[in-house]
Each structure stands twice: as C-alpha cells, then as structure tokens.
Amino acid sequence: MSMPKFPNVPDLDLEDAISQIISSIAMEELALSHIINAEGEKLQYVLGTLETQRGAVPITITLKDLLKINESIRDTLGAVSMNQMFLLGKLSAAVNALPKPKKD
C-alpha cells in the first residue's frame, strides 16, 4: 500500500494557521445550521404546515409514523449537539493558542 500524497501547503505562521482553523469551524457551523433547518422543515412537512409554491401539502400520517420521525429528528439534533461541543473545544483550543498580547 502506498503512502498518501498531500498537497503542498504554503508556509503559514501561527496566526494564519489559527485563522484557518477558526474559518473551518465557521464553515462547519454553517453546515450544521443547514442540517438543523432541514430537520425543522421535515417536521413542518409532516405536520402539514410547510408552505411551498403549491401551498401546504396535506399528508396522512399515523401516530406511529410521527413518533418515528420525532425519534429521527431527536437523534439528528443530538448528533448536531455533540458536534457543537466538539467545535467549542476546537475553538477554545485555537483561541488559547493565540499569542498573548505583550504588556508594557
């Protein structure tokens, strides 16, 4: 098995590297916000309150179906919440790695 080949990365100083890390955290947060929004729209669709270009789409749903969907949404939001805690730790580590300002 051959070793993976990584692209050449330009030389970064500490502040540039930390800036890149914080930018990646922001992008992950944006992606998570889209997941949260999609879960909200899923629930709205199931409840028949999601407005589309054709108006609200009425569907027939059983209590069993609703509970399954609720469980799916709860599991997804739980995973998002865990990811948020991970990102908070990542952000905290990045901020703590910033050079401390010099006192006169």
Short mmCIF file of C-alpha atoms in Angstrom, two decimals:
data_model
loop_
_atom_site.label_atom_id
_atom_site.label_comp_id
_atom_site.label_asym_id
_atom_site.label_seq_id
_atom_site.Cartn_x
_atom_site.Cartn_y
_atom_site.Cartn_z
CA MET A 1 0.00 0.00 0.00
CA SER A 2 1.43 3.38 -0.96
CA MET A 3 1.58 6.39 1.31
CA PRO A 4 -0.96 9.15 0.74
CA LYS A 5 0.27 12.24 -1.03
CA PHE A 6 -0.72 15.56 0.49
CA PRO A 7 -0.76 18.81 -1.47
CA ASN A 8 1.94 21.33 -0.77
CA VAL A 9 0.71 23.74 1.85
CA PRO A 10 2.03 27.28 1.78
CA ASP A 11 4.05 28.36 4.77
CA LEU A 12 1.70 29.66 7.43
CA ASP A 13 2.60 31.45 10.59
CA LEU A 14 0.78 30.64 13.83
CA GLU A 15 -1.85 33.36 13.43
CA ASP A 16 -2.60 32.31 9.83
CA ALA A 17 -2.98 28.68 10.89
CA ILE A 18 -5.32 29.64 13.74
CA SER A 19 -7.30 31.82 11.35
CA GLN A 20 -7.67 28.83 9.01
CA ILE A 21 -8.86 26.66 11.91
CA ILE A 22 -11.42 29.26 13.01
CA SER A 23 -12.62 29.59 9.41
CA SER A 24 -13.09 25.83 9.19
CA ILE A 25 -15.12 25.93 12.42
CA ALA A 26 -17.33 28.65 10.94
CA MET A 27 -17.92 26.53 7.82
CA GLU A 28 -18.86 23.53 9.97
CA GLU A 29 -21.25 25.73 11.96
CA LEU A 30 -22.86 26.86 8.72
CA ALA A 31 -23.28 23.25 7.60
CA LEU A 32 -24.84 22.35 10.96
CA SER A 33 -27.28 25.25 10.65
CA HIS A 34 -28.44 23.82 7.32
CA ILE A 35 -28.98 20.42 8.95
CA ILE A 36 -30.99 21.99 11.77
CA ASN A 37 -33.09 23.92 9.25
CA ALA A 38 -33.72 20.76 7.22
CA GLU A 39 -34.90 18.93 10.33
CA GLY A 40 -37.29 21.79 11.09
CA GLU A 41 -38.66 21.69 7.56
CA LYS A 42 -39.06 17.92 7.82
CA LEU A 43 -41.23 18.37 10.88
CA GLN A 44 -43.20 21.17 9.26
CA TYR A 45 -43.83 18.99 6.20
CA VAL A 46 -45.04 16.09 8.30
CA LEU A 47 -47.35 18.35 10.30
CA GLY A 48 -48.66 19.90 7.09
CA THR A 49 -47.54 23.42 7.97
CA LEU A 50 -44.70 23.79 5.45
CA GLU A 51 -45.71 26.33 2.83
CA THR A 52 -44.48 25.58 -0.67
CA GLN A 53 -45.20 27.18 -4.02
CA ARG A 54 -48.30 24.97 -4.14
CA GLY A 55 -49.26 25.82 -0.56
CA ALA A 56 -49.23 23.39 2.33
CA VAL A 57 -49.19 19.78 1.19
CA PRO A 58 -51.68 17.71 3.20
CA ILE A 59 -50.44 14.22 4.02
CA THR A 60 -51.86 11.42 6.10
CA ILE A 61 -49.64 10.35 8.96
CA THR A 62 -50.17 7.94 11.81
CA LEU A 63 -49.07 8.43 15.38
CA LYS A 64 -46.53 5.64 14.89
CA ASP A 65 -45.07 7.45 11.86
CA LEU A 66 -44.95 10.73 13.76
CA LEU A 67 -43.11 9.09 16.66
CA LYS A 68 -40.56 7.55 14.25
CA ILE A 69 -39.97 10.92 12.61
CA ASN A 70 -39.66 12.57 16.00
CA GLU A 71 -37.06 9.98 17.02
CA SER A 72 -35.14 10.59 13.80
CA ILE A 73 -35.14 14.34 14.37
CA ARG A 74 -34.14 13.90 18.03
CA ASP A 75 -31.23 11.63 17.02
CA THR A 76 -30.05 14.07 14.37
CA LEU A 77 -30.24 17.05 16.72
CA GLY A 78 -28.40 15.02 19.37
CA ALA A 79 -25.58 14.37 16.90
CA VAL A 80 -25.54 18.07 15.97
CA SER A 81 -25.36 18.97 19.66
CA MET A 82 -22.41 16.63 20.18
CA ASN A 83 -20.69 18.16 17.16
CA GLN A 84 -21.28 21.62 18.64
CA MET A 85 -19.49 20.59 21.83
CA PHE A 86 -16.58 19.27 19.77
CA LEU A 87 -16.41 22.53 17.80
CA LEU A 88 -16.49 24.54 21.02
CA GLY A 89 -13.47 22.61 22.28
CA LYS A 90 -11.71 23.10 18.94
CA LEU A 91 -12.42 26.84 19.02
CA SER A 92 -11.28 27.13 22.62
CA ALA A 93 -8.01 25.38 21.81
CA ALA A 94 -7.45 27.62 18.78
CA VAL A 95 -8.11 30.81 20.75
CA ASN A 96 -5.87 29.64 23.60
CA ALA A 97 -3.07 29.03 21.09
CA LEU A 98 -3.10 32.67 20.00
CA PRO A 99 -0.08 34.60 21.20
CA LYS A 100 -0.84 36.61 24.33
CA PRO A 101 -0.61 40.40 23.89
CA LYS A 102 2.52 41.91 25.37
CA LYS A 103 2.05 44.14 28.38
CA ASP A 104 4.08 47.34 28.56
#
